[in-house]
Short mmCIF file of C-alpha atoms in Angstrom, two decimals:
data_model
loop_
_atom_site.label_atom_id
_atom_site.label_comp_id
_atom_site.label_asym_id
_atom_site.label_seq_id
_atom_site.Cartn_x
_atom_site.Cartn_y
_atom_site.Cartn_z
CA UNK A 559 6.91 300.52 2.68
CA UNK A 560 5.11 297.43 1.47
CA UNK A 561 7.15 294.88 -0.73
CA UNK A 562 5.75 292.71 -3.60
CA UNK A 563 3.37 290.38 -1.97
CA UNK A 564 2.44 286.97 -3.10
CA UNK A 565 -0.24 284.80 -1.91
CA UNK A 566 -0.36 281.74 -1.32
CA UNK A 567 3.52 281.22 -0.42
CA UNK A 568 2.78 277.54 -1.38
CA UNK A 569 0.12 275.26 -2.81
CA UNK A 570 0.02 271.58 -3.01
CA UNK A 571 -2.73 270.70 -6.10
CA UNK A 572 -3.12 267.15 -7.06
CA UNK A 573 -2.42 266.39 -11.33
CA UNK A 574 -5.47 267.94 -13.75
CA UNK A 575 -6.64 270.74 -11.01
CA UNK A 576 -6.21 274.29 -12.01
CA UNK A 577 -4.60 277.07 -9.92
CA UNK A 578 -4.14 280.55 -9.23
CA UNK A 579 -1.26 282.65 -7.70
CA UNK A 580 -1.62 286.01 -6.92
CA UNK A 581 0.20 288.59 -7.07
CA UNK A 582 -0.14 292.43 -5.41
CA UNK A 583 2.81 294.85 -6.46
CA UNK A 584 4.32 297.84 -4.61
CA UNK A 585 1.81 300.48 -5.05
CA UNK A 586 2.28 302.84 -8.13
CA UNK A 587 4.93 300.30 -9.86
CA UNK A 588 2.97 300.13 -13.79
CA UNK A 589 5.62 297.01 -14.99
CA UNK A 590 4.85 293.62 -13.58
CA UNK A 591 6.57 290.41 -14.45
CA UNK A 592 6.08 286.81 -13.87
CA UNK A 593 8.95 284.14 -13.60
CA UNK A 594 8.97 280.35 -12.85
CA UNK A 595 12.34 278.72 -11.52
CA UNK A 596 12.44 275.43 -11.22
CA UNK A 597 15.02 273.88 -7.66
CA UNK A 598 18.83 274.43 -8.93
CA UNK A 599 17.65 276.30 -12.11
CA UNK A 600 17.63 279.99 -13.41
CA UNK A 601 14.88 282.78 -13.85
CA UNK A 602 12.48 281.55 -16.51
CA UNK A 603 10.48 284.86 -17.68
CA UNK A 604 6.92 284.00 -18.31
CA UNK A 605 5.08 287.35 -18.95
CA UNK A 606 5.68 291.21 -18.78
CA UNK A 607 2.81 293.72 -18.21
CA UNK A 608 3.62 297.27 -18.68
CA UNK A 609 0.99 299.57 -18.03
CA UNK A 610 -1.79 299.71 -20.38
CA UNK A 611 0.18 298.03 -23.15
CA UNK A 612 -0.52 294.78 -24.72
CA UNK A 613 1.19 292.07 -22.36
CA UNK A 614 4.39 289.91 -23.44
CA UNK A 615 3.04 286.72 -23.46
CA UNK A 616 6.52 285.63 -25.04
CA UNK A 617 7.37 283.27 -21.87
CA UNK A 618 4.12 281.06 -21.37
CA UNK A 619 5.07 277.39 -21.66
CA UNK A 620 1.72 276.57 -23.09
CA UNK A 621 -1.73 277.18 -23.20
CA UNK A 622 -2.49 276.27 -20.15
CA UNK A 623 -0.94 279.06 -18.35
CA UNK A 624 -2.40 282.46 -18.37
CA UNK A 625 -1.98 285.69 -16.42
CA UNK A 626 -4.25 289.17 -15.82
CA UNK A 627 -3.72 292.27 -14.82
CA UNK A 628 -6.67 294.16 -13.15
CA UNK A 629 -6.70 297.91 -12.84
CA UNK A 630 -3.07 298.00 -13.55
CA UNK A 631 -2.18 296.42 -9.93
CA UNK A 632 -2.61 293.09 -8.31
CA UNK A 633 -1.90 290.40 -11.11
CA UNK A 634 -3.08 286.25 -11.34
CA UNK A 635 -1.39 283.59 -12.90
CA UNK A 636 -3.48 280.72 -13.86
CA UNK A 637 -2.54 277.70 -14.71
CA UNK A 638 -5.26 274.78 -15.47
CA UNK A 639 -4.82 271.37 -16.04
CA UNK A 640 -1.64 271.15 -13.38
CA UNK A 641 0.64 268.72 -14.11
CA UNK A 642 3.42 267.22 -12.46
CA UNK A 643 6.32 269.31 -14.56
CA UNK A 644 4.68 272.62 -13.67
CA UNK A 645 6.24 272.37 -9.86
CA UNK A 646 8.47 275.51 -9.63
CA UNK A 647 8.98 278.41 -7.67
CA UNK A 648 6.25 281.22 -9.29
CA UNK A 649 8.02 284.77 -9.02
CA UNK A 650 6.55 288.26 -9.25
CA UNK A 651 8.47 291.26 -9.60
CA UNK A 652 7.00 294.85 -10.47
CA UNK A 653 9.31 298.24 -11.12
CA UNK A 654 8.52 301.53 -11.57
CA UNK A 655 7.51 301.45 -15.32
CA UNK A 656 9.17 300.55 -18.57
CA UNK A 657 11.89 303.21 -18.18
CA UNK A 658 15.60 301.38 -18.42
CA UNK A 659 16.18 302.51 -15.18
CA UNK A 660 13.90 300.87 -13.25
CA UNK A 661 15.28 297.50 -11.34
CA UNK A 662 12.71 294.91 -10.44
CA UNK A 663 11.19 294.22 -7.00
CA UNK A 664 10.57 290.42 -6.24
CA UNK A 665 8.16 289.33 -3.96
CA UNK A 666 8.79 285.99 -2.10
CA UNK A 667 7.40 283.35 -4.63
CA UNK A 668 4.74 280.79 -4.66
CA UNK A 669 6.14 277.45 -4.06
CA UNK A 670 3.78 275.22 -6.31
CA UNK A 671 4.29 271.55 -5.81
CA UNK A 672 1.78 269.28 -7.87
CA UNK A 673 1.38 265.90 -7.00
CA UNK B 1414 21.98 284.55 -28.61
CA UNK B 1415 20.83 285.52 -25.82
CA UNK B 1416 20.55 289.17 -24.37
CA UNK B 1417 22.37 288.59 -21.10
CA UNK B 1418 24.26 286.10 -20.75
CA UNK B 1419 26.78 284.78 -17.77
CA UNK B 1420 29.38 281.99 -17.03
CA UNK B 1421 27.07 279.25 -15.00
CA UNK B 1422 30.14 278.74 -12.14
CA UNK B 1423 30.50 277.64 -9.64
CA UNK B 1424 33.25 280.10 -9.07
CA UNK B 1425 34.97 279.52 -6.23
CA UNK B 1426 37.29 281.75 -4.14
CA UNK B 1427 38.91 281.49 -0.64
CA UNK B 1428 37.69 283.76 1.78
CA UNK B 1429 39.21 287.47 1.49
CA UNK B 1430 39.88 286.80 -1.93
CA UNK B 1431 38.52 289.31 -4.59
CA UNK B 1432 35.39 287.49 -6.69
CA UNK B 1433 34.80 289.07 -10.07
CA UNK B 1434 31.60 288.03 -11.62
CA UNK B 1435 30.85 288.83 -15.20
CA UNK B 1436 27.95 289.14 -17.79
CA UNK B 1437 28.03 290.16 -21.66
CA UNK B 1438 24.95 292.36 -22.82
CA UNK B 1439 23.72 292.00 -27.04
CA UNK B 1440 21.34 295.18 -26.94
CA UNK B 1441 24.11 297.95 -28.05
CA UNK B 1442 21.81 300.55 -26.97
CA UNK B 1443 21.25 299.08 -23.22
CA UNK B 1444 21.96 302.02 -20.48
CA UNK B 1445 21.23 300.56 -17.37
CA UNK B 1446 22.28 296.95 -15.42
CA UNK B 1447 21.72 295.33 -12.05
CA UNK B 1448 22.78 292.88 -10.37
CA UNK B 1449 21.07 290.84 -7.77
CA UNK B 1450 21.72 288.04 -5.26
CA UNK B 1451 19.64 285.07 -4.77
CA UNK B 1452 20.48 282.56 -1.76
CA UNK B 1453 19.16 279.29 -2.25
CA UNK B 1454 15.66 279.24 -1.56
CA UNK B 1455 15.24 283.05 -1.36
CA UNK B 1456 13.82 285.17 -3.68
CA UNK B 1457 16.66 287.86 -6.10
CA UNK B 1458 17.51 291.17 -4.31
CA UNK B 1459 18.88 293.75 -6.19
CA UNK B 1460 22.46 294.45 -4.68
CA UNK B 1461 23.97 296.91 -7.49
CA UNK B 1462 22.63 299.12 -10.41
CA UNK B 1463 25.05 300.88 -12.99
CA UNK B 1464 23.64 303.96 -15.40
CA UNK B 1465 26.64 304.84 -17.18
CA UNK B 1466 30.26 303.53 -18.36
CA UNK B 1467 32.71 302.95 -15.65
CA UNK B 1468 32.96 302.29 -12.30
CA UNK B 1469 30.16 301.81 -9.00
CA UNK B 1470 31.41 301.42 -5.52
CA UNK B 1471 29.17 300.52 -2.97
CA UNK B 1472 30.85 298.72 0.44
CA UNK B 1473 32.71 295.93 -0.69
CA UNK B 1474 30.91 295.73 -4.23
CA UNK B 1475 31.84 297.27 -7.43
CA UNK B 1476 30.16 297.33 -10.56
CA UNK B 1477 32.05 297.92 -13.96
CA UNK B 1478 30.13 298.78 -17.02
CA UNK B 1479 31.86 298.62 -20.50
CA UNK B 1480 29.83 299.85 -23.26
CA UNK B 1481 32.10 299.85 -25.86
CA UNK B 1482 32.99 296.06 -24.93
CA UNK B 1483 29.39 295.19 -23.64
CA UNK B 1484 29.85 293.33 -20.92
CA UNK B 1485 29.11 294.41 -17.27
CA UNK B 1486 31.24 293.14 -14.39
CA UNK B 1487 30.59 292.72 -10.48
CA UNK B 1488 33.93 292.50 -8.10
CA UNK B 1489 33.25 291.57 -4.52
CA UNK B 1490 36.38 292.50 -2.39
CA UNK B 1491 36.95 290.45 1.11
CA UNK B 1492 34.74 287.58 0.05
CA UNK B 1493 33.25 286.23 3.10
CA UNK B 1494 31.74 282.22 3.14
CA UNK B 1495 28.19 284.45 3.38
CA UNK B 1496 28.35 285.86 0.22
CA UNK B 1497 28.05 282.46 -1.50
CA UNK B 1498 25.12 282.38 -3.46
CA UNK B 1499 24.01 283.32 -7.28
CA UNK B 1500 24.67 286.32 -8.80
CA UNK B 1501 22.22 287.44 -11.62
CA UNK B 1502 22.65 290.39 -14.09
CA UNK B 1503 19.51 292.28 -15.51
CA UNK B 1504 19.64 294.66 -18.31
CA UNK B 1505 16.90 296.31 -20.01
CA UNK B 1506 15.39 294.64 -24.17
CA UNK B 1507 15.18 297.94 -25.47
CA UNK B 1508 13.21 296.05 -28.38
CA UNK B 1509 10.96 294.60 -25.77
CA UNK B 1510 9.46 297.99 -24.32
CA UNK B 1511 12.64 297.95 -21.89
CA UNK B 1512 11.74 294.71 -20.12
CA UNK B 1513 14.21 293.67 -17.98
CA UNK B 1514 16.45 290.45 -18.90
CA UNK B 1515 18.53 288.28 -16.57
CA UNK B 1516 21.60 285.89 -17.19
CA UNK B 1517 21.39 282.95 -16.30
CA UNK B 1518 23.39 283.47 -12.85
CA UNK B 1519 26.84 282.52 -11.74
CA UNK B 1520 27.25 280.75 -8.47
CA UNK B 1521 29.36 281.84 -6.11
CA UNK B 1522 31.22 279.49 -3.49
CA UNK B 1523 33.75 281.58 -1.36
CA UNK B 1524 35.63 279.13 1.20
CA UNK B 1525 36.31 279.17 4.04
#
């Protein structure tokens, strides 16, 4: 069946411009996560959405990044004001739900460069 | 401290060798771990999951959970040059609504 799917696979954006990375989970997964990872780095988490709950905004660097979940399925990450530290690998990964036993799913990333 | 946490590596071992990768958990009441695989420039894939103490074999992998201890292990028999890559362990923040938390990754350099 259809993996995690992430659009666009990479975006050039000059300094000050916003952007936003989608994100379309396998169908019927409710937990969806966002990660940045920066070249030679590890998994940054940046926010968890589980259902109908309340998000974990825990991760977000700063104010200018924000994420949405619409009718529990495709998910965007927006980040405005780009600026030149924000260049990272932007990862999505949805399971089956909040139950321990469910192992994430990445998509492919979205490789944002900002110039 | 963090919830999962792993030796960054490298780690390296000569081709055939057995590579045991390792990762300590915090969250006493954890029940599940994975472990995935990212090659450079490629997204994780999950290679392993473990649901209770003990042993996993799948192939040449097997996964080792510890409760008691709290550490999860991942041995890789008959290393071969194309398992070289980063090794990440996941375990669920049961005071997080179960999110899933990864180490930090341990590379892996076999040799030829």
């Amino acid at each position: 069946g259809a993996g995690v799917s992430q659009s666009p696979s990479n975006k050039v954006t000059e300094k000050g411009k916003d952007v936003e990375l989608r994100c379309d989970p396998i169908s019927g997964h409710t937990a969806l996560y966002w990660y940045r990872q920066s070249l030679g780095q590890g998994l940054e988490f940046l926010i968890y959405f589980q259902g109908n709950s309340a998000p974990d905004k825990s991760g977000l660097p700063s104010d200018r990044f924000s994420a949405e979940r619409t009718g529990g399925s495709v998910s965007t990450l927006t980040i405005q004001r780009t600026q030149q530290e924000d260049s990272a690998v932007y990862l999505c990964a949805s399971s089956e739900g909040g139950a321990p036993n469910s192992p994430l799913h990445f998509g492919n990333g979205t490789r944002l460069t900002v110039t | 401290q963090k919830e999962v946490e792993q030796n960054s590596g490298p780690l390296s071992v000569p081709e055939g060798a057995i590579a045991s990768l390792n990762c300590t958990y915090s969250d006493r009441g954890s029940q599940s771990f994975f472990w995935y695989r990212q090659y450079s420039g490629k997204s994780p894939e999950l290679i392993m999951s473990i649901y209770s103490n003990g042993d996993k074999e799948d192939g040449r992998f097997t996964a080792q959970l510890n409760k008691a201890s709290q550490y999860v292990s991942l041995l890789i028999r008959d290393s071969q040059p194309s398992d070289s890559a980063t090794y990440l362990c996941a375990g669920p923040y049961l005071y997080a609504g179960n999110m899933l938390t990864f180490g930090g990754g341990t590379r892996l350099m076999v040799k030829p």
